[in-house]
Short mmCIF file of C-alpha atoms and ligand atoms in Angstrom, two decimals:
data_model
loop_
_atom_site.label_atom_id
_atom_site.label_comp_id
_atom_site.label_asym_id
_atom_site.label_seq_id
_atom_site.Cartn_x
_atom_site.Cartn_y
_atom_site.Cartn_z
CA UNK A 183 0.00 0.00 0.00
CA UNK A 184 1.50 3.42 -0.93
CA UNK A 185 2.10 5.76 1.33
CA UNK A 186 0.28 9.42 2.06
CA UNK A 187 2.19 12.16 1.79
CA UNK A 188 1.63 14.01 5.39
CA UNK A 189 0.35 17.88 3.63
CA UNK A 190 -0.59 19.78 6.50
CA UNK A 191 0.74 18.61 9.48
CA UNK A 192 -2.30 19.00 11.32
CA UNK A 193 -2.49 22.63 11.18
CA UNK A 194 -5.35 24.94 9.48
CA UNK A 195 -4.27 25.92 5.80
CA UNK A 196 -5.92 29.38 6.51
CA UNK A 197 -4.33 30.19 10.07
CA UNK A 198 -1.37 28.08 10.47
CA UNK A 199 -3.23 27.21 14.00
CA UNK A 200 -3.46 23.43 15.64
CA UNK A 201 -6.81 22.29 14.10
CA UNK A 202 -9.12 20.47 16.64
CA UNK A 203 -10.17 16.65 15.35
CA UNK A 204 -14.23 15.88 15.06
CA UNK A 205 -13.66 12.60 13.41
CA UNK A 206 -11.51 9.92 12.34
CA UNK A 207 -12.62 7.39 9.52
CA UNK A 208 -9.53 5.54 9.74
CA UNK A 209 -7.73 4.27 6.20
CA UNK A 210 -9.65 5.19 3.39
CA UNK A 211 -9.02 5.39 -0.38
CA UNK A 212 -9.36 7.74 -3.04
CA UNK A 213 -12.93 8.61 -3.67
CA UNK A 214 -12.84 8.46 -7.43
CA UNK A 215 -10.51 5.92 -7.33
CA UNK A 216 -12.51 3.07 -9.35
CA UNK A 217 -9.49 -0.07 -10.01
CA UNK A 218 -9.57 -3.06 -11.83
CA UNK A 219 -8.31 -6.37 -9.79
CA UNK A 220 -4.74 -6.01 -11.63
CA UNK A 221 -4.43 -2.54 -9.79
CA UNK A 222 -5.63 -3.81 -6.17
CA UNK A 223 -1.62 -4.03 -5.56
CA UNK A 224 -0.88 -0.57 -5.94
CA UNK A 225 -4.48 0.84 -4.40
CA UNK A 226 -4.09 3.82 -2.56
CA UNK A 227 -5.18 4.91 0.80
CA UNK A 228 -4.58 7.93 3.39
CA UNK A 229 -5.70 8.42 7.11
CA UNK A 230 -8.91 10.16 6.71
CA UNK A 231 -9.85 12.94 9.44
CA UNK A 232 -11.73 15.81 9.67
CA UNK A 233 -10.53 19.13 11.78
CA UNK A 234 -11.60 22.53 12.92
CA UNK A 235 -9.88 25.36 13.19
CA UNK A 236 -11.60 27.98 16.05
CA UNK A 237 -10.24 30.86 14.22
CA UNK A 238 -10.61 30.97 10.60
CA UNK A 239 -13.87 28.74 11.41
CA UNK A 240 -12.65 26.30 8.61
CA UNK A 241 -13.76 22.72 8.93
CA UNK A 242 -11.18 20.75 6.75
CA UNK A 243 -9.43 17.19 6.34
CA UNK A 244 -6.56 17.16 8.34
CA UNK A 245 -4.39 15.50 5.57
CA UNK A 246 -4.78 15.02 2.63
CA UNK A 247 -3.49 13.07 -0.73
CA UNK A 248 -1.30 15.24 -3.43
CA UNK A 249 -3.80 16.98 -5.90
CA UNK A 250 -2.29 15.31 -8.82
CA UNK A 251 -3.31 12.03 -7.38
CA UNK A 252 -6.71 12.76 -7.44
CA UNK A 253 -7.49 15.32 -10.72
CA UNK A 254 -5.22 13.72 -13.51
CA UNK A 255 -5.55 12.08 -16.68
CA UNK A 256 -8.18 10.01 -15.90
CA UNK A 257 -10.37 12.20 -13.62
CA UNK A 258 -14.02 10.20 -13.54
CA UNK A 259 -16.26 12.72 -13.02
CA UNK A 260 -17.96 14.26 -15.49
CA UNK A 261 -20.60 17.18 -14.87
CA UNK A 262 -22.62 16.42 -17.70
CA UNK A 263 -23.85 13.08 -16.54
CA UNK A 264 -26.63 14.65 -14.89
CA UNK A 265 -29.55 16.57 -16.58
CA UNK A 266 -30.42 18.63 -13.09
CA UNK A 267 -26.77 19.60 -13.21
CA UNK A 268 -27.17 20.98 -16.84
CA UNK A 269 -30.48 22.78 -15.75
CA UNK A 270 -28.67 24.29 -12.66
CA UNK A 271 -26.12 25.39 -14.61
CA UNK A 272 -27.96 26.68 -17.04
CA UNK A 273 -29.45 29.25 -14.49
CA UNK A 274 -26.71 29.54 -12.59
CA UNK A 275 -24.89 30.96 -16.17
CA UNK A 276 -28.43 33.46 -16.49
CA UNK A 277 -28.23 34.65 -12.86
CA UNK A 278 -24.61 36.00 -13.85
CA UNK A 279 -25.20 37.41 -16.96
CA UNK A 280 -28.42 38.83 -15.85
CA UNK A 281 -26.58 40.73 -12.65
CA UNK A 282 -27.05 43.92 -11.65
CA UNK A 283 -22.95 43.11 -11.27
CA UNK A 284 -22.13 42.27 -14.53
CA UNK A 285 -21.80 46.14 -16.70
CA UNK A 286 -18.93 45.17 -18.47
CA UNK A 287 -20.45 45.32 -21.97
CA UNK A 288 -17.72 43.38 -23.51
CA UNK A 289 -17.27 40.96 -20.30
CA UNK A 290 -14.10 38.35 -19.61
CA UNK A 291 -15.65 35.18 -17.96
CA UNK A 292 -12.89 32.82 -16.29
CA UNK A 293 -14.72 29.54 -14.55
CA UNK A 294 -12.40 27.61 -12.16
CA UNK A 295 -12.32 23.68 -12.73
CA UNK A 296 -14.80 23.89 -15.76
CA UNK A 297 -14.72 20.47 -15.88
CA UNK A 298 -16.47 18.64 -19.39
CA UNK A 299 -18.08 22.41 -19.76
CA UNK A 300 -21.71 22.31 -18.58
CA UNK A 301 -21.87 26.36 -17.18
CA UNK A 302 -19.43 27.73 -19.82
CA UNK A 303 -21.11 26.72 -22.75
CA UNK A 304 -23.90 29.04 -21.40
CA UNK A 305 -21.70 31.74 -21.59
CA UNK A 306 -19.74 30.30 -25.04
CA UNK A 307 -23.29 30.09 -26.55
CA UNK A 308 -23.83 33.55 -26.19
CA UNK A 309 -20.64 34.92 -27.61
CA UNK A 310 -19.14 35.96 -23.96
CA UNK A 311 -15.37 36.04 -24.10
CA UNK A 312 -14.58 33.28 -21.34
CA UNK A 313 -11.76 30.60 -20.44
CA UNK A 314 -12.28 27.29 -18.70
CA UNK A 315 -9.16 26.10 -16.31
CA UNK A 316 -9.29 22.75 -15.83
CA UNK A 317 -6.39 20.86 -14.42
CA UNK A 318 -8.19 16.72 -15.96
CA UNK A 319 -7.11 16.57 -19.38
CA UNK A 320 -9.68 14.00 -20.23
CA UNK A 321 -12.66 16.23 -18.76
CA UNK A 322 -10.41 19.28 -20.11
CA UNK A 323 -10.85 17.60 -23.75
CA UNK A 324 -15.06 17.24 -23.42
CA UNK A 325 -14.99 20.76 -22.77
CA UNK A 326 -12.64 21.90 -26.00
CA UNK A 327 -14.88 19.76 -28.36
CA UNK A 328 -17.75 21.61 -27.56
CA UNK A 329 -15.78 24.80 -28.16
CA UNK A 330 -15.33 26.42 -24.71
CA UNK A 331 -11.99 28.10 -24.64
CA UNK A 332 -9.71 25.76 -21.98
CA UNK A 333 -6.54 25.96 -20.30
CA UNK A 334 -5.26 22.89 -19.36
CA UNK A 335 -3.85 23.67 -15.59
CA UNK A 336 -4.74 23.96 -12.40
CA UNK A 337 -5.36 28.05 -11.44
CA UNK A 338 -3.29 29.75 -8.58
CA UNK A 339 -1.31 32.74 -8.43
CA UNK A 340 0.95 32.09 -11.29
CA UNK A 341 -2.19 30.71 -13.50
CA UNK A 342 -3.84 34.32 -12.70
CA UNK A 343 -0.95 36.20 -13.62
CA UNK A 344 -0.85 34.54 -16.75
CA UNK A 345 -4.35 35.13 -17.69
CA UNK A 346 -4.16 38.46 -16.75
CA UNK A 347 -1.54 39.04 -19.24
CA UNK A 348 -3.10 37.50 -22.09
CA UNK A 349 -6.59 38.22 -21.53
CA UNK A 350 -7.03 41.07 -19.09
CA UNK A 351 -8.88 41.48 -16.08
CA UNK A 352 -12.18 39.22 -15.21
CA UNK A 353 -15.31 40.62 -15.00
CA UNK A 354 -16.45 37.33 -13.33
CA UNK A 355 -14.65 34.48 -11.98
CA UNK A 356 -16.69 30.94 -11.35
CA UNK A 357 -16.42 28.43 -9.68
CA UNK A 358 -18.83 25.28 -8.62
CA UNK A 359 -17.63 22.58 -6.70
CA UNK A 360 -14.33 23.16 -7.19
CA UNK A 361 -13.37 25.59 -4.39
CA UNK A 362 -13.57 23.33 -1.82
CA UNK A 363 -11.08 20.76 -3.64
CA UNK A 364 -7.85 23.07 -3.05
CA UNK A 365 -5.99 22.60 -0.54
CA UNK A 366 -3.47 25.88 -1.74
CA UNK A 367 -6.51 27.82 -1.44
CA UNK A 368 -4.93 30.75 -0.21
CA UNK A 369 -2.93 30.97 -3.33
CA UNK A 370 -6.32 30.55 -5.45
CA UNK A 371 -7.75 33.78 -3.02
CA UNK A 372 -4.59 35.40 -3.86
CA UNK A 373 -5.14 35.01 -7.58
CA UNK A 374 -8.10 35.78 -8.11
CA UNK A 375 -7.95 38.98 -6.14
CA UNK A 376 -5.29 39.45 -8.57
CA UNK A 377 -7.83 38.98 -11.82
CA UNK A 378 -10.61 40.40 -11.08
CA UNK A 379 -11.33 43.54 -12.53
CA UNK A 380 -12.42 46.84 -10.02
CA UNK A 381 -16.08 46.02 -10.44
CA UNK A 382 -16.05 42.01 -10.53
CA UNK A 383 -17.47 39.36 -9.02
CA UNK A 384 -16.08 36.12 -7.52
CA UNK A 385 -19.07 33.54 -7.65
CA UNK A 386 -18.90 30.45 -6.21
CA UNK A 387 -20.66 27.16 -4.91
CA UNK A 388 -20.04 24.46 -3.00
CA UNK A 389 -21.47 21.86 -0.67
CA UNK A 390 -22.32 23.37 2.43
CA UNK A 391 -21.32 22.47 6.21
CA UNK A 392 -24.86 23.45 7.43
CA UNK A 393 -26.50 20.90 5.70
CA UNK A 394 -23.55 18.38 6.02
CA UNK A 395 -24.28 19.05 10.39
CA UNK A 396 -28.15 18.95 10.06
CA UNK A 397 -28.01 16.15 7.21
CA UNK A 398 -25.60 14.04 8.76
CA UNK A 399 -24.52 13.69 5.27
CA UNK A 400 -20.82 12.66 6.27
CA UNK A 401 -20.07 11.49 3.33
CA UNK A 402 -19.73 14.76 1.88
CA UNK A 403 -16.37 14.18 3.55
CA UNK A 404 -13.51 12.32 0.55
CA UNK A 405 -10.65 12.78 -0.07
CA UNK A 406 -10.97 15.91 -2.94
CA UNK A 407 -13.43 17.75 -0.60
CA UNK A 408 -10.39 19.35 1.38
CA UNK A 409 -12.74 21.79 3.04
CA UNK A 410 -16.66 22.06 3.67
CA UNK A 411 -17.45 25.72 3.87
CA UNK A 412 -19.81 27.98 5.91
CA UNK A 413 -20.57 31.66 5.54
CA UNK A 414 -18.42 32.21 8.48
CA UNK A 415 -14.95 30.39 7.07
CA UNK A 416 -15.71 32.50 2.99
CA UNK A 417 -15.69 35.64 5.01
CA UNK A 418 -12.68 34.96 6.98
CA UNK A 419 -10.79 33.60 3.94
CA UNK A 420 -11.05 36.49 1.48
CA UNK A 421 -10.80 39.27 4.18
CA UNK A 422 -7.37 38.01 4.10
CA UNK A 423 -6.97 39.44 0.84
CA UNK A 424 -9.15 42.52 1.05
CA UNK A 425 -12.27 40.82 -1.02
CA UNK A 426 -15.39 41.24 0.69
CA UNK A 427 -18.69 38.40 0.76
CA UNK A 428 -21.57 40.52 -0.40
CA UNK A 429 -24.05 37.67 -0.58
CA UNK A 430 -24.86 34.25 0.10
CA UNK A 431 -27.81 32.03 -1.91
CA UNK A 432 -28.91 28.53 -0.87
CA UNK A 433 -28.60 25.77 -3.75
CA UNK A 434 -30.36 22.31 -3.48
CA UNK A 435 -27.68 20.76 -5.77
CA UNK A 436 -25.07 18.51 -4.19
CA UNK A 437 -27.16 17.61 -0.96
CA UNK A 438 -27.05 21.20 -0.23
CA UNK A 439 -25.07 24.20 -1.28
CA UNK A 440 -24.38 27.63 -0.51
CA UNK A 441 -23.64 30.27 -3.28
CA UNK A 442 -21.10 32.47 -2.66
CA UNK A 443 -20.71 36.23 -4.26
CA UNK A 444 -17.81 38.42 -3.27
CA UNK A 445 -16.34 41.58 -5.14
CA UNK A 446 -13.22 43.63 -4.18
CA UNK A 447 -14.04 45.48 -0.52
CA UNK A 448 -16.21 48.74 -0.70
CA UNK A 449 -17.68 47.99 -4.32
CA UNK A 450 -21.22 46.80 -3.68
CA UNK A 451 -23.44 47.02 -0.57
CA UNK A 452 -23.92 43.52 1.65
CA UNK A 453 -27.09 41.42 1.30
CA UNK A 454 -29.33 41.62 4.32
CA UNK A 455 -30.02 38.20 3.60
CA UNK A 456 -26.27 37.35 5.35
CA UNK A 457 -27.43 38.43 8.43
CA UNK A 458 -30.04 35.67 8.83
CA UNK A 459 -27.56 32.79 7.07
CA UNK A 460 -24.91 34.10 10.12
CA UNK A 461 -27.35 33.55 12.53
CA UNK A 462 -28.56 30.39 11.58
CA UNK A 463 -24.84 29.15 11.27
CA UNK A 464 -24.17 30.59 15.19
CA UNK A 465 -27.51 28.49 16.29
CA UNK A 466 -26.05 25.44 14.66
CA UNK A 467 -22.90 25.79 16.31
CA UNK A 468 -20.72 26.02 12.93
CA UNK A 469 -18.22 28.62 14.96
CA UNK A 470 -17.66 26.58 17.92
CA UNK A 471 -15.56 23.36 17.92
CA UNK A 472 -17.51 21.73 20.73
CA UNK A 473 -20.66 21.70 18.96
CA UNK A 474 -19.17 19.60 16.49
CA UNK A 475 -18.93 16.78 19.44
CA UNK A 476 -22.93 16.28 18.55
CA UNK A 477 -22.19 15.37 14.70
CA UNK A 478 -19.48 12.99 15.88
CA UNK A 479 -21.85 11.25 17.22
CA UNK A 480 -24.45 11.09 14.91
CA UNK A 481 -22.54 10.13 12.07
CA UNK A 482 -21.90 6.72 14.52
CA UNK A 483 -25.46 5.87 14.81
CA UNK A 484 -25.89 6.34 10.86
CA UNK A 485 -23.18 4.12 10.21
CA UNK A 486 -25.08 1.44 12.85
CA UNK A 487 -28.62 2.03 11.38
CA UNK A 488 -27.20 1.63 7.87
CA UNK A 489 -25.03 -2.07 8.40
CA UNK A 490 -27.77 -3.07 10.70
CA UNK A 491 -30.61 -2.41 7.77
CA UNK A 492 -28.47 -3.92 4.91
CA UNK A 493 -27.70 -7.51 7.22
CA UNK A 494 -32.03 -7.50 7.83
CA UNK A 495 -32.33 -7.72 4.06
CA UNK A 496 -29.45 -9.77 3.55
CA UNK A 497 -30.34 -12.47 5.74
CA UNK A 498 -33.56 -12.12 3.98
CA UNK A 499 -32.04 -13.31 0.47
CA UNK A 500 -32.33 -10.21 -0.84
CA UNK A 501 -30.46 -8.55 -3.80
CA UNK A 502 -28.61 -5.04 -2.87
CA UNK A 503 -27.78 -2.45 -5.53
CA UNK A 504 -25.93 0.50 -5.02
CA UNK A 505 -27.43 3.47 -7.16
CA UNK A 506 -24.63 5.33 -8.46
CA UNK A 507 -20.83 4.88 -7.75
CA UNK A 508 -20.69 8.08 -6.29
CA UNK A 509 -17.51 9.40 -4.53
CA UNK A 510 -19.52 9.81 -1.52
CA UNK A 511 -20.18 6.19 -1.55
CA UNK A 512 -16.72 5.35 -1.23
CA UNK A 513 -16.55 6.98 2.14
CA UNK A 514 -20.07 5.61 3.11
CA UNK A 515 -18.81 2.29 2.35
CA UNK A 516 -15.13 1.92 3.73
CA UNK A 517 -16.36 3.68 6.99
CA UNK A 518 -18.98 1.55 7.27
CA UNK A 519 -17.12 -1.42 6.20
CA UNK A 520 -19.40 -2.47 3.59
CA UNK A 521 -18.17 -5.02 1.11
CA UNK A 522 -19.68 -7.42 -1.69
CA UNK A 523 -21.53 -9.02 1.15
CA UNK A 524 -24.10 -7.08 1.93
CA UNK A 525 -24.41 -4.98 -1.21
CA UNK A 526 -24.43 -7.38 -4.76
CA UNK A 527 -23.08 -4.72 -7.03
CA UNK A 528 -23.42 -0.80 -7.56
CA UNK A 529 -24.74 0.58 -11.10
CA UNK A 530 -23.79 3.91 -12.48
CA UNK A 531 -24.15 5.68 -15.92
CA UNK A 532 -20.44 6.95 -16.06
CA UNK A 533 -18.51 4.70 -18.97
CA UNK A 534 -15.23 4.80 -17.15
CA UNK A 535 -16.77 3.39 -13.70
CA UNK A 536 -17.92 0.27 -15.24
CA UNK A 537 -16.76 -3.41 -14.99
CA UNK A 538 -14.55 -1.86 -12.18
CA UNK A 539 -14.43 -2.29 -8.35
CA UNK A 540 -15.18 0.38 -5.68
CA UNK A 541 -12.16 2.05 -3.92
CA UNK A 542 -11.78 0.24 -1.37
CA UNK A 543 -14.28 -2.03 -0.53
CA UNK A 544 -14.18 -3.50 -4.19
CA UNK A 545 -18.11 -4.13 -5.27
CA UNK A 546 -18.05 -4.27 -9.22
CA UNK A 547 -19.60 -0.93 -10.80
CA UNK A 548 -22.34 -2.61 -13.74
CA UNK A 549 -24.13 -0.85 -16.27
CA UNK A 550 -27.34 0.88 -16.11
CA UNK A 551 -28.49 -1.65 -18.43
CA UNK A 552 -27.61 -4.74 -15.99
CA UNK A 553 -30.01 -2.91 -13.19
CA UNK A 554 -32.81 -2.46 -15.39
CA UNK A 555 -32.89 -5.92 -16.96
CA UNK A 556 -32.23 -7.86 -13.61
CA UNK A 557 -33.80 -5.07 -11.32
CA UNK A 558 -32.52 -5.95 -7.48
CA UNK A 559 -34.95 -6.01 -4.85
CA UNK A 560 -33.54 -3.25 -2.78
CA UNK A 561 -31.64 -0.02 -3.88
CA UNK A 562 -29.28 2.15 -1.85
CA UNK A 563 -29.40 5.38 -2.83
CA UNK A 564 -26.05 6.50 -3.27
CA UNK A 565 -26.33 9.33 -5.06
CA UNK A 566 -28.95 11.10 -2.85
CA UNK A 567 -28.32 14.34 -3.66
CA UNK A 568 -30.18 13.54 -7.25
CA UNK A 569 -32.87 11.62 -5.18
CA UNK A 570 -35.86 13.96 -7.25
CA UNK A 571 -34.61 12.70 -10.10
CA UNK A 572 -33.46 9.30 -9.69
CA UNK A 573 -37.03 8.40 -8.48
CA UNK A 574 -38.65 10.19 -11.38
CA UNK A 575 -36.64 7.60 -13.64
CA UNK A 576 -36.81 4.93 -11.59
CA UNK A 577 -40.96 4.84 -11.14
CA UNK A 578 -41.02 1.30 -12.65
CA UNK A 579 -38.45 -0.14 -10.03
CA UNK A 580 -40.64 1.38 -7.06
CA UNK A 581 -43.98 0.38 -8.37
CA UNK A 582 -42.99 -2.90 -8.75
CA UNK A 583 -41.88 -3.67 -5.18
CA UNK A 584 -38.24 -2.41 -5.19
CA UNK A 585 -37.47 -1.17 -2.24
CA UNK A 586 -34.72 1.88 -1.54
CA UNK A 587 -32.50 2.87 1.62
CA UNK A 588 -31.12 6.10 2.28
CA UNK A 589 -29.00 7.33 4.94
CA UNK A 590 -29.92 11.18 4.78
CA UNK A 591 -30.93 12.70 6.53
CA UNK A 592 -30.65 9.54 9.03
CA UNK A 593 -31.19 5.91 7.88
CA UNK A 594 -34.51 4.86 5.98
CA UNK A 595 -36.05 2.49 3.77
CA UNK A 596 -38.71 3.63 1.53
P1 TYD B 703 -22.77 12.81 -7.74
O1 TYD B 703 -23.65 12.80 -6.56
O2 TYD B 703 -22.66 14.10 -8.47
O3 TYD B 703 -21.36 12.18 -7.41
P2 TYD B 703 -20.13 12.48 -6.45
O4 TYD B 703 -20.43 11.98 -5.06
O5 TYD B 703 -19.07 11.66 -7.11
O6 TYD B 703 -19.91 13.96 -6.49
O7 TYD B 703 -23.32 11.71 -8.75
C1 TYD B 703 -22.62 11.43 -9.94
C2 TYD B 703 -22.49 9.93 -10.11
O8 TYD B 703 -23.75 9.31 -10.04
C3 TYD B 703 -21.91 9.58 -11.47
O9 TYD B 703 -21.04 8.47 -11.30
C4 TYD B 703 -23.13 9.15 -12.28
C5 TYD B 703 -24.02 8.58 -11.24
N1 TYD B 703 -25.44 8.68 -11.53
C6 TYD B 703 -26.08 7.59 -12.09
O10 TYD B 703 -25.46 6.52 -12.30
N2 TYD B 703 -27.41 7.67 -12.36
C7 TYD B 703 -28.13 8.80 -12.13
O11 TYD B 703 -29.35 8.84 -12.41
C8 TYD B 703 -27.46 9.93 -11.54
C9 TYD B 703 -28.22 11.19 -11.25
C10 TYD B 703 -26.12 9.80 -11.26
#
């Protein structure tokens, strides 16, 4: 088993302080890492832990793998796979170029990890000068043959100051789901402070801690989610570098999400909406390490309820599906130390998941088509976060007995 390379040792990567530990899942493997049996040699795995830092308010992994291990060549996530993402998007794209802070009549768009493409192609679609960074070649490539202008490279300080030479200041600069995979972020901060023009806007999603804490959705937690933010740890972050959160908006997508929007300091008046979101994060304890003590504890009993539901229907004879080979399942199922035995096989649209194993806990990934033509009798919904439209799709397997379990937000079967 190769060895981790120890990143932060233990200390916040936006104070430098000792962080405090809320939980410890032990070994675990890549996320994304999907392996055939010839690679089970070589399989990966780090000590997965989750700290918080009482000053910057930053809840974070406590080490974590090199970058390059995790976005390279072979990256397996592509945005596009789901049509709710390519709606969100869509409106997402709107809400920008509709904004009472977007002037700029000739604007510069730069997205942040633009992945296979799905919100820049908004903006290429309308003839809006833009540039995708994107550090996976093979999602890099998706997003070039649909004609969105991509850099190949992950962004930071140097990135920025090469942009900014050959394309000028950014009148926007995106980002979904993608901030809270960067471990440099302060460098990222530092860069795009650098980019953005006098009137911009930094705009940016990702899931959020508030609905991780009242979710108990711990598996938001992997290896490429370095950091799970809250209104409190945004605003602390780019104060560092004079940039200023002017609002916050709630998203559904990813289990729960908070939009970010922050422009240079002084530029734009604050939301009154942040009040309330500030509040609500106080209540809930997101400022105070001790609080966390609660989720701890609660992410135990939804690791008991889930084993203890899957070995009923097991020793029942039943068939177990996974629904989607999610990253988040790969935490779900090393924590919980779920194997081949209590869950048959996991099915997932994505053609460079199949005929491999989990990370991990190695269940073969099948095609979409192998669930649909031998249906199992009970379905874990892995991909939860899509559970609207999973079920929409999946009427036939629910009218006809199947049965599925979730685990947010605590442990069901429906
Ligand atoms: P997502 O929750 O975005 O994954 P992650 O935890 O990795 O961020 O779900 C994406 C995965 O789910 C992807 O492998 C495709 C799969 N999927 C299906 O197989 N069927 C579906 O109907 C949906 C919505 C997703």
């Amino acid at each position: 088993m190769p060895n981790h390379e120890n990143q932060s040792d233990k200390k916040c990567r936006i104070s430098n302080k000792e962080l405090n530990l809320v939980l410890d899942f032990g070994m675990q493997p890549l996320g994304n890492a999907f392996l055939s049996h010839q690679e089970f040699d070589s399989e990966y795995f780090y000590p997965m832990k989750v700290g918080f830092c009482n000053e910057s308010k930053m809840f974070q992994l406590i080490e974590q793998p090199e970058p390059k291990k995790m976005f390279h060549e072979n990256y397996a996530f592509f945005s596009g796979t789901s049509k709710k993402m390519g709606q969100h998007f869509e409106k997402f794209s709107q809400s920008i170029i509709n904004s009472e802070y977007f002037s700029n009549p000739n604007p510069f768009v730069v997205e942040l990890g633009c992945n296979d493409g799905i919100m820049l192609k908004n903006f290429a679609n309308r003839k809006i000068s833009h540039l995708g960074v994107e550090p996976s070649k093979n999602v890099a490539d998706e997003a070039k043959k649909i004609g969105i202008n991509t850099l190949v490279d992950f962004f930071n300080l140097l990135t920025a100051k090469k942009i900014l030479d050959q394309y000028g200041q950014a009148d926007a600069i995106l980002a979904a789901n993608v901030m809270c995979h960067i471990p440099d972020i302060k460098n990222v901060v530092e860069g795009m402070k650098l980019l953005l023009s006098p009137k911009g806007i930094i705009v940016f999603e990702d899931p959020y801690l508030g609905d991780v804490i009242t979710k108990t959705s711990y598996d938001q937690i992997y290896d490429e989610h370095v950091f799970l933010f809250s209104g409190m740890s945004i605003k602390n972050l780019f104060n560092l570098y004079d940039l200023e959160l002017i609002d916050m908006e709630k998203q559904e997508t990813h289990g729960g999400s908070m939009r970010y929007i922050l422009a240079h300091k002084n530029q734009y008046p604050i939301s009154s909406r942040l009040e309330k979101i500030f509040q609500f994060e106080e209540e809930l304890g997101l400022g105070d390490y001790q609080k966390f003590k609660k989720f701890s504890a609660n992410v135990e009993q939804s690791k008991k309820d889930l084993v203890a539901i899957l070995k009923d229907f097991k020793n029942d004879g039943k068939v177990i599906a996974g629904y989607a080979a999610t990253s988040k399942s790969t935490t779900i199922l090393n924590y919980c130390n779920i194997g081949s035995d209590l869950i048959d096989y996991i099915t997932d649209t994505t053609p460079i998941k199949l005929n491999k194993l989990t990370p991990g806990m190695h269940i073969p990934v099948v095609s979409y088509d192998h669930f649909l033509r031998q249906p199992p009798d009970v379905a874990v919904l892995f991909a939860w976060n899509h559970q609207d439209e999973i079920l929409e799709k999946e009427k036939k397997f629910t009218e006809s007995g199947g049965k599925w379990i979730t685990h947010v937000p605590e442990v069901k079967v429906f």
